[in-house]
mmCIF file of C-alpha atoms and ligand atoms in Angstrom:
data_model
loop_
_atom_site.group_PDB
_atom_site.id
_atom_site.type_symbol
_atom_site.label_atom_id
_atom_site.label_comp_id
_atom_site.label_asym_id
_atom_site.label_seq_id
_atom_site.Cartn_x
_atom_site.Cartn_y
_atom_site.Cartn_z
ATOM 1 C CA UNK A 9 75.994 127.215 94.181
ATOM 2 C CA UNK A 10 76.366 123.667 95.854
ATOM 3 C CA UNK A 11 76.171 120.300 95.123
ATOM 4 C CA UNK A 12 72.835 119.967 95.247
ATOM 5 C CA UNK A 13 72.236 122.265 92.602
ATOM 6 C CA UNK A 14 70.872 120.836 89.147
ATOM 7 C CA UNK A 15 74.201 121.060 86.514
ATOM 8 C CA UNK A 16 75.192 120.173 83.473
ATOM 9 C CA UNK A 17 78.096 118.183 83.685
ATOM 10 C CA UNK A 18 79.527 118.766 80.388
ATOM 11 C CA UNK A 19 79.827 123.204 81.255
ATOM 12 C CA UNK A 20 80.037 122.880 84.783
ATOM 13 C CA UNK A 21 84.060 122.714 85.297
ATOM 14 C CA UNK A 22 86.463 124.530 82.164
ATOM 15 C CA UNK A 23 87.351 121.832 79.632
ATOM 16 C CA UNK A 24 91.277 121.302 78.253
ATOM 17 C CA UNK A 25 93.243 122.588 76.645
ATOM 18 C CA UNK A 26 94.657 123.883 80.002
ATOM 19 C CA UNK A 27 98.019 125.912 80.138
ATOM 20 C CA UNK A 28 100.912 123.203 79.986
ATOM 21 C CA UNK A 29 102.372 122.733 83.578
ATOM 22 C CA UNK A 30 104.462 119.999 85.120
ATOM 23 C CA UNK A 31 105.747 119.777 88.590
ATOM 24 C CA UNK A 32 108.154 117.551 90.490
ATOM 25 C CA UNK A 33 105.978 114.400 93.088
ATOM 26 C CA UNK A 34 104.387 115.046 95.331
ATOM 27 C CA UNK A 35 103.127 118.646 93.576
ATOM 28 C CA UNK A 36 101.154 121.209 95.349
ATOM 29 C CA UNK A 37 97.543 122.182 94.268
ATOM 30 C CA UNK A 38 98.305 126.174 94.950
ATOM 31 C CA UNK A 39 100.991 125.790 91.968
ATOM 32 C CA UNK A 40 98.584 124.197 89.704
ATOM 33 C CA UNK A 41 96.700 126.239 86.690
ATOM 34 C CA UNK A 42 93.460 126.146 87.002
ATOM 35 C CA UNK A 43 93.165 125.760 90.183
ATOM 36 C CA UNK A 44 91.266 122.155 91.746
ATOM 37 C CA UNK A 45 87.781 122.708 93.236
ATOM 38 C CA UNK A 46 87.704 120.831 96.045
ATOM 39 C CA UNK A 47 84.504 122.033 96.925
ATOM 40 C CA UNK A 48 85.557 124.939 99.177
ATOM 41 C CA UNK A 49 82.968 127.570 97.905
ATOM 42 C CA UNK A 50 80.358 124.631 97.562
ATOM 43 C CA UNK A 51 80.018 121.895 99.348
ATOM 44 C CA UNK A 52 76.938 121.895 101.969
ATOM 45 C CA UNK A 53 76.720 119.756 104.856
ATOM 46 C CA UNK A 54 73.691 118.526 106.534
ATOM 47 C CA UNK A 55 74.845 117.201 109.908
ATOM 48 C CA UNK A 56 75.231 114.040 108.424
ATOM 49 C CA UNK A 57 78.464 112.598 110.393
ATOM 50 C CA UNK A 58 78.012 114.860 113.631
ATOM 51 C CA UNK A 59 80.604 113.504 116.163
ATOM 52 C CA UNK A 60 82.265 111.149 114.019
ATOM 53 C CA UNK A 61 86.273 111.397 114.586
ATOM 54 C CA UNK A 62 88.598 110.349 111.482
ATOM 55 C CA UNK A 63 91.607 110.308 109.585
ATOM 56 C CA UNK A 64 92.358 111.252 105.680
ATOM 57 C CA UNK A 65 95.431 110.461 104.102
ATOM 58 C CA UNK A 66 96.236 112.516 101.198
ATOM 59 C CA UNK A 67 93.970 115.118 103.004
ATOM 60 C CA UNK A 68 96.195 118.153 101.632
ATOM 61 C CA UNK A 69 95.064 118.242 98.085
ATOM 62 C CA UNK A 70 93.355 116.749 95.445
ATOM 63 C CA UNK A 71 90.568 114.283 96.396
ATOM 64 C CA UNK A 72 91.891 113.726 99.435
ATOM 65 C CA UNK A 73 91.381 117.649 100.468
ATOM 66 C CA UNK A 74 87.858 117.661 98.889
ATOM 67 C CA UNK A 75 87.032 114.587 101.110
ATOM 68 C CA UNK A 76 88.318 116.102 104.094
ATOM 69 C CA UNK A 77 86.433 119.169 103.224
ATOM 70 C CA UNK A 78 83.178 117.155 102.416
ATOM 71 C CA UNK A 79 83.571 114.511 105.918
ATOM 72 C CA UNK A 80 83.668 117.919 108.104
ATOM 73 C CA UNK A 81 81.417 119.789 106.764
ATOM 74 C CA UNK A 82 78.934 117.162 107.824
ATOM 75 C CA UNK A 83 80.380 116.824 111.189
ATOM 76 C CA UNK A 84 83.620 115.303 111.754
ATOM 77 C CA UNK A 85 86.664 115.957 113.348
ATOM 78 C CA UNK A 86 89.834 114.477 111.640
ATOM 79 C CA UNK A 87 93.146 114.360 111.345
ATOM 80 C CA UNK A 88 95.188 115.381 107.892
ATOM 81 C CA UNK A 89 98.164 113.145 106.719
ATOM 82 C CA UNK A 90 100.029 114.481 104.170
ATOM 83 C CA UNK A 91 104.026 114.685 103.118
ATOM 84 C CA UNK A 92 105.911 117.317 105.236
ATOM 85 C CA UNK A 93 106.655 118.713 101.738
ATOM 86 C CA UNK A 94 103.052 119.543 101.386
ATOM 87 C CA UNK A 95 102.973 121.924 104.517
ATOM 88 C CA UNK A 96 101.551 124.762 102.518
ATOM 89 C CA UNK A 97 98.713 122.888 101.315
ATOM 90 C CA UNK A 98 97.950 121.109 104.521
ATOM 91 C CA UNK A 99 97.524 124.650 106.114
ATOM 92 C CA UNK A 100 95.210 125.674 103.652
ATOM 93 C CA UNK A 101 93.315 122.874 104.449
ATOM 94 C CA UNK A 102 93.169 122.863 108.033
ATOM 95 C CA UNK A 103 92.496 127.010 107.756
ATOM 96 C CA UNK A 104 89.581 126.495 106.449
ATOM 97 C CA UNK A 105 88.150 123.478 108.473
ATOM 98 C CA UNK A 106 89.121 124.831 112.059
ATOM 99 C CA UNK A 107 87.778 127.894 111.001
ATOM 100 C CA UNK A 108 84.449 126.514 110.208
ATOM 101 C CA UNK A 109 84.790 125.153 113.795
ATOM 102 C CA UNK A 110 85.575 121.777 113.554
ATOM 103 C CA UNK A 111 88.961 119.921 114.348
ATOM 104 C CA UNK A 112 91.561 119.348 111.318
ATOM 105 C CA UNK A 113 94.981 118.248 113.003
ATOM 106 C CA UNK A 114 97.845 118.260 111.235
ATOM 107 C CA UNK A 115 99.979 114.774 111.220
ATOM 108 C CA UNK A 116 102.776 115.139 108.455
ATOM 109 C CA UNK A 117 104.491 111.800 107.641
ATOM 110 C CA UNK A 118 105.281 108.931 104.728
ATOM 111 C CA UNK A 119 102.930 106.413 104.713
ATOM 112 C CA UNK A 120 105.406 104.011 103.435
ATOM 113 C CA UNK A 121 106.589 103.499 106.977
ATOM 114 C CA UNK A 122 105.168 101.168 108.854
ATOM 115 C CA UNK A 123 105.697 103.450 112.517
ATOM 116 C CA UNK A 124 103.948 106.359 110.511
ATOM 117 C CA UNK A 125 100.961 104.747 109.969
ATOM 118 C CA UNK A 126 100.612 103.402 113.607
ATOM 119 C CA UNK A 127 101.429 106.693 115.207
ATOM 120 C CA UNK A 128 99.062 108.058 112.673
ATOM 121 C CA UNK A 129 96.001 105.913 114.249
ATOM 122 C CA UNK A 130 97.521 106.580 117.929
ATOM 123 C CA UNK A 131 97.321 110.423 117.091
ATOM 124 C CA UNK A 132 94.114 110.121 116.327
ATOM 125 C CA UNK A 133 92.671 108.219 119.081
ATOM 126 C CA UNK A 134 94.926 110.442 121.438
ATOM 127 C CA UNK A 135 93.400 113.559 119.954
ATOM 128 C CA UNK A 136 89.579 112.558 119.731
ATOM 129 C CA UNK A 137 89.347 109.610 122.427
ATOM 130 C CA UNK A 138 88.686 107.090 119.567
ATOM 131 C CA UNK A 139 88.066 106.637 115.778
ATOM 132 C CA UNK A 140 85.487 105.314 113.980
ATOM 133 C CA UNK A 141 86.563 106.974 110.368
ATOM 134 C CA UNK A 142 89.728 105.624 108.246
ATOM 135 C CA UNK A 143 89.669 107.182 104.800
ATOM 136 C CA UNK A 144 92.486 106.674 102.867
ATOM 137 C CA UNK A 145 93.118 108.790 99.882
ATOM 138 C CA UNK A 146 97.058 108.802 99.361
ATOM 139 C CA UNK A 147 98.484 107.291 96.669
ATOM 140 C CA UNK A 148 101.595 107.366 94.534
ATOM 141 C CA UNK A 149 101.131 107.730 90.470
ATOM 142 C CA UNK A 150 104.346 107.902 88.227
ATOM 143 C CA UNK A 151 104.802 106.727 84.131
ATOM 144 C CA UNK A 152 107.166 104.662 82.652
ATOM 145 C CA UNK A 153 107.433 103.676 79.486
ATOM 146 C CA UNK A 154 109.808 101.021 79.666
ATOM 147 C CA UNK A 155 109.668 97.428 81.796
ATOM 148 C CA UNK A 156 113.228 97.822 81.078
ATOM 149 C CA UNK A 157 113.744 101.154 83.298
ATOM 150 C CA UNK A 158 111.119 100.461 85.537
ATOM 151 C CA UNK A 159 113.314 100.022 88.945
ATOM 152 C CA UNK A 160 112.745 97.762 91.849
ATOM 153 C CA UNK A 161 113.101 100.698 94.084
ATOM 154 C CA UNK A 162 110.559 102.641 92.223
ATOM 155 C CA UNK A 163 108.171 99.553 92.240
ATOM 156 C CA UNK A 164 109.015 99.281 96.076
ATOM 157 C CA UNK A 165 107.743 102.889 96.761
ATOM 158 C CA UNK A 166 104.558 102.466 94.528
ATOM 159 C CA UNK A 167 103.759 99.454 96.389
ATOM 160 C CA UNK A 168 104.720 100.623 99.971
ATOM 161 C CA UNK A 169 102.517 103.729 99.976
ATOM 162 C CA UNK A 170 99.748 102.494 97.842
ATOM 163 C CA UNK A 171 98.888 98.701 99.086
ATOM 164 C CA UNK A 172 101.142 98.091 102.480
ATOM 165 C CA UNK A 173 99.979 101.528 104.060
ATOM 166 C CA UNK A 174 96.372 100.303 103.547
ATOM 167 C CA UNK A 175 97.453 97.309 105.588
ATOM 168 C CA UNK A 176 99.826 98.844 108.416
ATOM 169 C CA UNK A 177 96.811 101.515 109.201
ATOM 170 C CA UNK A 178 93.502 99.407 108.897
ATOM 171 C CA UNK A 179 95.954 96.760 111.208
ATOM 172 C CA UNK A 180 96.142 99.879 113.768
ATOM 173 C CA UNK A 181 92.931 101.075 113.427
ATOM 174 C CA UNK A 182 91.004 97.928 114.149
ATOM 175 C CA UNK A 183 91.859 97.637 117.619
ATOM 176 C CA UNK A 184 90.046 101.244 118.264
ATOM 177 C CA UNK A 185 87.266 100.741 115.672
ATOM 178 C CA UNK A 186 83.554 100.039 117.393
ATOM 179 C CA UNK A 187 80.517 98.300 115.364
ATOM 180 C CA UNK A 188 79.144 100.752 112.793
ATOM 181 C CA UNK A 189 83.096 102.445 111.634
ATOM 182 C CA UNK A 190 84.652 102.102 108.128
ATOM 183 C CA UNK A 191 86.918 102.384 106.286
ATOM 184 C CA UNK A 192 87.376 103.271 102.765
ATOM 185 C CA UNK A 193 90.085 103.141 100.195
ATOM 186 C CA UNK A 194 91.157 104.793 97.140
ATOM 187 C CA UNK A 195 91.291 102.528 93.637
ATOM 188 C CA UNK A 196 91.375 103.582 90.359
ATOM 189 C CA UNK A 197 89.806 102.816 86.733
ATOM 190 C CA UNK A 198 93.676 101.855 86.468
ATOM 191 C CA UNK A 199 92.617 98.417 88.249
ATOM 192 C CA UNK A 200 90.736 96.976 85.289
ATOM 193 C CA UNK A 201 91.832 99.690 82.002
ATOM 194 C CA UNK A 202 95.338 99.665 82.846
ATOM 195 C CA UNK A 203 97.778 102.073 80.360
ATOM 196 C CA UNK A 204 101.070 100.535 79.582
ATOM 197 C CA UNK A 205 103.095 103.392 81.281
ATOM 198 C CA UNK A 206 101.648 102.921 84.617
ATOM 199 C CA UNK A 207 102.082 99.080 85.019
ATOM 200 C CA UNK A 208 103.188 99.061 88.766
ATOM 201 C CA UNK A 209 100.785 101.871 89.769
ATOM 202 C CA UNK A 210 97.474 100.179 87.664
ATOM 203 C CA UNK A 211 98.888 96.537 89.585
ATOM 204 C CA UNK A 212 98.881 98.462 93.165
ATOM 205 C CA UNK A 213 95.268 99.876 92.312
ATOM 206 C CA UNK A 214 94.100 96.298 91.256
ATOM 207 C CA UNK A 215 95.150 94.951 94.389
ATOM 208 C CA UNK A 216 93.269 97.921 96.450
ATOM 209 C CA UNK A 217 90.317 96.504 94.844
ATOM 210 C CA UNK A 218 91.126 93.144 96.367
ATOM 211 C CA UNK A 219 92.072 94.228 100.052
ATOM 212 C CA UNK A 220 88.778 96.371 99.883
ATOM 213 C CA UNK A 221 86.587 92.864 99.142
ATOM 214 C CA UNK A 222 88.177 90.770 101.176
ATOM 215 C CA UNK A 223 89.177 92.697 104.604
ATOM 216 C CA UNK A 224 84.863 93.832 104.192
ATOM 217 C CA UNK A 225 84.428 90.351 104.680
ATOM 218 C CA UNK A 226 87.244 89.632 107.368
ATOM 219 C CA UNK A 227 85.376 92.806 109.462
ATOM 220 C CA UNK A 228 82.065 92.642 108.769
ATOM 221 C CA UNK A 229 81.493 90.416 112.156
ATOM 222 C CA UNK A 230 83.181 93.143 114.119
ATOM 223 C CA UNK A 231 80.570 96.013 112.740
ATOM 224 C CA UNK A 232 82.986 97.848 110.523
ATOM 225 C CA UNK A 233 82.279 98.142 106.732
ATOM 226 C CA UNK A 234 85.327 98.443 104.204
ATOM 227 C CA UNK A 235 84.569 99.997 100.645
ATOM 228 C CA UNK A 236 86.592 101.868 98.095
ATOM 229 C CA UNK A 237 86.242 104.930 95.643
ATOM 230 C CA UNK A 238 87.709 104.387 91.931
ATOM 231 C CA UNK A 239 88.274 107.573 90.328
ATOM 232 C CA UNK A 240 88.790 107.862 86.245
ATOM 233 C CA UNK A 241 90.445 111.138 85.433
ATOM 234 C CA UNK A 242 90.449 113.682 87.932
ATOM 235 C CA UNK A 243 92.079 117.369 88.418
ATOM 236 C CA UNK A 244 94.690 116.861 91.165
ATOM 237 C CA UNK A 245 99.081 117.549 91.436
ATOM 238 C CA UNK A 246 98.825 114.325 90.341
ATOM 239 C CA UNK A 247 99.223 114.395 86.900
ATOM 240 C CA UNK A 248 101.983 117.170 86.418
ATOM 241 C CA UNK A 249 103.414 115.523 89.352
ATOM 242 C CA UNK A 250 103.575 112.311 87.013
ATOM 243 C CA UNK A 251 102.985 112.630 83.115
ATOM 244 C CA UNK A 252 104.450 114.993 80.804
ATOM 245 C CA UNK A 253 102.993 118.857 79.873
ATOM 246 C CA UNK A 254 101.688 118.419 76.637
ATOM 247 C CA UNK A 255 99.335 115.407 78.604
ATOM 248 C CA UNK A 256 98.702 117.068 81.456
ATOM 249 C CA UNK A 257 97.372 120.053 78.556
ATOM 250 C CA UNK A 258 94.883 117.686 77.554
ATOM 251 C CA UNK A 259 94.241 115.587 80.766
ATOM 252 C CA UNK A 260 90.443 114.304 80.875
ATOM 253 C CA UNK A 261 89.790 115.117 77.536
ATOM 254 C CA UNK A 262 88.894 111.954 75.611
ATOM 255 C CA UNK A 263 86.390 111.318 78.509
ATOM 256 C CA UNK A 264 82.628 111.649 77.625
ATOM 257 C CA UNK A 265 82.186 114.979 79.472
ATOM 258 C CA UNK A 266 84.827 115.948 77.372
ATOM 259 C CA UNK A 267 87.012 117.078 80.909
ATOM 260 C CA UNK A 268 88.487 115.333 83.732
ATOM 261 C CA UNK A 269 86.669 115.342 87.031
ATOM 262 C CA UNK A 270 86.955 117.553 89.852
ATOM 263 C CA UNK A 271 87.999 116.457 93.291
ATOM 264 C CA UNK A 272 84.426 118.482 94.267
ATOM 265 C CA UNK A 273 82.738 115.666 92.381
ATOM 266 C CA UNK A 274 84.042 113.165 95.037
ATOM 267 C CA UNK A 275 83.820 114.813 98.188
ATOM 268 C CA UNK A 276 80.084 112.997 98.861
ATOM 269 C CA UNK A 277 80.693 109.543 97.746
ATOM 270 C CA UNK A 278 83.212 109.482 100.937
ATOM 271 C CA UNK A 279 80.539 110.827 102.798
ATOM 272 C CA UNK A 280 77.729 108.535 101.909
ATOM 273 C CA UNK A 281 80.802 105.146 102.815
ATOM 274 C CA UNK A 282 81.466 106.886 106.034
ATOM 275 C CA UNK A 283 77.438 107.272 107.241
ATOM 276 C CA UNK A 284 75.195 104.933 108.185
ATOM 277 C CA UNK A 285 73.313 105.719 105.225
ATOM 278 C CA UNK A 286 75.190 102.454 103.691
ATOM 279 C CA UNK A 287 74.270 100.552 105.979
ATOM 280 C CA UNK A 288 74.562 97.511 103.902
ATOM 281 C CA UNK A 289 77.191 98.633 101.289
ATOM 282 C CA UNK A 290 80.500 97.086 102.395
ATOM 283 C CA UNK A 291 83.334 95.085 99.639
ATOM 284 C CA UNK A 292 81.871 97.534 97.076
ATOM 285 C CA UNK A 293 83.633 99.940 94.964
ATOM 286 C CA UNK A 294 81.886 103.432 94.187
ATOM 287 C CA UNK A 295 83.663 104.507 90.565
ATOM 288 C CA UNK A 296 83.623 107.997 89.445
ATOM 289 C CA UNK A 297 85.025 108.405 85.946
ATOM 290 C CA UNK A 298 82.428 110.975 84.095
ATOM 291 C CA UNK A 299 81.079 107.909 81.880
ATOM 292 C CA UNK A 300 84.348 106.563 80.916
ATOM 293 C CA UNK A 301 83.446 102.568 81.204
ATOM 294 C CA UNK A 302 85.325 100.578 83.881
ATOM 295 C CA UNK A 303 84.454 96.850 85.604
HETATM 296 P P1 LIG B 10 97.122 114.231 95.067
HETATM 297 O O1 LIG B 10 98.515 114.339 94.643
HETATM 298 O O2 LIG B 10 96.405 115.483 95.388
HETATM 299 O O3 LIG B 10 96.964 113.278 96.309
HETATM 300 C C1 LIG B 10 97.817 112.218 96.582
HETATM 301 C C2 LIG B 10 98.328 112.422 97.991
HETATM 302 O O4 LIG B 10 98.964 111.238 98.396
HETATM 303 C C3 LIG B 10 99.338 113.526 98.159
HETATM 304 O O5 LIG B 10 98.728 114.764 98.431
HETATM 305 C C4 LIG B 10 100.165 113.044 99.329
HETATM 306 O O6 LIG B 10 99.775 113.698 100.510
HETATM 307 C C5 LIG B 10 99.803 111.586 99.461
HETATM 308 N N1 LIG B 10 100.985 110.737 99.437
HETATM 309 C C6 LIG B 10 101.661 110.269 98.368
HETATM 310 N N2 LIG B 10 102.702 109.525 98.786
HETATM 311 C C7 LIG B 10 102.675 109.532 100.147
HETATM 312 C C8 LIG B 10 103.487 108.961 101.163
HETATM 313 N N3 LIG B 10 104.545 108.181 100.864
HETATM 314 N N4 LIG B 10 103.184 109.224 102.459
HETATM 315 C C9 LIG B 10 102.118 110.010 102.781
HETATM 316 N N5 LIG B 10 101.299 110.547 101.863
HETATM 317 C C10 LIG B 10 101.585 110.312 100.561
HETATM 318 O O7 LIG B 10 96.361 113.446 93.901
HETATM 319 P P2 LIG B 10 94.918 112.758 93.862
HETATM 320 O O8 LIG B 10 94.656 112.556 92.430
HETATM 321 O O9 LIG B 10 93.960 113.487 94.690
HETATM 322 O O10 LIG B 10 95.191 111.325 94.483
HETATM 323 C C11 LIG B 10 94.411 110.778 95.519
HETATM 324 C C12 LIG B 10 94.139 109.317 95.233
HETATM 325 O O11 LIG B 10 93.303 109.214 94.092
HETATM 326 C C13 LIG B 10 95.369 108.482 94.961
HETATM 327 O O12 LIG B 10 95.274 107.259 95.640
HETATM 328 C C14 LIG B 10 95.291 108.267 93.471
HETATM 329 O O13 LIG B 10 95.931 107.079 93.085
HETATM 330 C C15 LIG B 10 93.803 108.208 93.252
HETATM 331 N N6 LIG B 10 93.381 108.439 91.869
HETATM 332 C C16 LIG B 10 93.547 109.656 91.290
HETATM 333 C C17 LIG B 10 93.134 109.820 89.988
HETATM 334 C C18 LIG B 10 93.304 111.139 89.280
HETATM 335 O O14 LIG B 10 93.084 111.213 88.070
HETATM 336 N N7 LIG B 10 93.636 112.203 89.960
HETATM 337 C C19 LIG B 10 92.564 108.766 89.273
HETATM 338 C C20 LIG B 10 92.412 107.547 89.905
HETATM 339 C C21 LIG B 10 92.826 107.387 91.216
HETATM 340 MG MG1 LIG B 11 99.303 116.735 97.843
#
């Protein structure tokens, strides 16, 4: 089976109740029951980004992975960010790629630091000669109830790894990035349907929407088209990384397919950003929430 096989959305993936599972942030996919398709067994490429060099942050699991996946299957050689704590998923991913025959080099770090991110983009362009390709998937996701017990340090981090890494690596990239790059970013329906125990993670995700709109404009005279991917619910370490078991049971469930998405199902919109396909599509935001409604 691959993606471009005609599905029913509503049987294609199991629906919750799943087994309740939490985990400690950053989680791992291999710990999580079921397992994430990230498109492994399924995703077909058709040459569509031949020669294109990138990077993914986030590349070890989740979305993140199945973009990876999905940008070298059709062609592209990239570099995987990830935590050093995520090692064993990172290898997974990198196992598979190289042995498909592309490039997938491993670049641990925290994208909360400013020197990460540049040596990120110098890795890259030391690796492949240049980059045209900046996908960034990463993100941090935790709950909290309370405004009260929401900390400044815990705000900090939110805002460090999901806004200010978007600026510290699309500031190093530019530099390297020739007419007809791009770069895409990673919202969330959190941006405009924002639940009250993710108030500094739904505020970061708003303001991805923003950089996305405005930095399309600020490149668009250099060549390089900026857009961004909002994802509703989706299968990823994500959630028992950050809510508790009994939600992570029934993750997805209230959503029209009656499941939460699969990172599979997301692979190909980073695709069709990256190619010239979109020619013309730049500021926008792709969102990918299995009907749930979001603006
Ligand atoms: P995930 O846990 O698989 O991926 C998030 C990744 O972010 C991690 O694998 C990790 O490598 C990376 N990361 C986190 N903090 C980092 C840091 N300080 N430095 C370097 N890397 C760091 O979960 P996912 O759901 O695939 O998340 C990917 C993106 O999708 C995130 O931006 C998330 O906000 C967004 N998103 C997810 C959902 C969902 O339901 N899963 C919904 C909307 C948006
Ligand atoms: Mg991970």
């Amino acid at each position: 089976m691959s993606q471009y096989d005609k599905r029913d959305p509503n049987t294609l993936y199991p629906a919750p109740p799943y087994p309740e599972q939490e985990q400690s942030l950053p989680g791992a996919a291999w710990k999580m029951d079921p397992q994430p398709d990230h498109g492994e067994q399924s995703y077909v490429g058709k040459e569509r980004l031949t020669g294109y060099r990138g990077i993914v942050t986030g590349a070890d699991s989740g979305i993140g992975r199945a973009a990876a996946i999905a940008l070298s299957r059709e062609g592209a050689d990239l570099v995987l960010s990830y935590l050093p704590d995520e090692q064993e998923d990172a290898e997974q991913v990198r196992d598979l790629l190289e042995g498909e025959g592309r490039r997938a080099v491993l670049f641990p770090g925290d994208i909360s630091d400013e020197q990460y991110c540049k040596d990120l983009v110098q890795k890259a362009v030391d690796e492949f000669g240049g980059l045209d390709t900046l996908v960034m998937v990463a993100g941090r996701m935790d709950s909290n109830d309370d405004v009260l017990t929401l900390t400044t340090e815990h705000f900090d981090s939110t805002f460090k790894t999901n806004i200010y890494s978007l600026f510290w690596l699309t500031k190093a990239a530019v530099p390297h990035l020739e007419p007809g790059s791009t770069i895409v970013t990673t919202g969330s329906i959190q941006a405009s349907t924002p639940s009250p125990d993710k108030i500094d993670y739904a505020i970061s995700k708003s303001a991805v929407k923003t950089f996305t709109e405005a930095v399309a404009q600020q490149l668009a005279p250099k060549g390089i088209r900026v857009n961004s991917v909002a994802p509703g619910p989706v299968w990823t370490p994500l959630q028992p990384g950050s809510d508790d078991a009994e939600t992570v049971a029934h993750f997805g469930e209230s959503s029209p397919f009656g499941r939460p998405g699969q990172p599979a199902e997301l692979g190909a919109a980073y695709v069709h950003l990256v190619s010239p396909e979109s020619s013309y599509q730049s500021g926008s935001t792709i969102t990918i929430a299995g009907g749930t409604p979001a603006f």
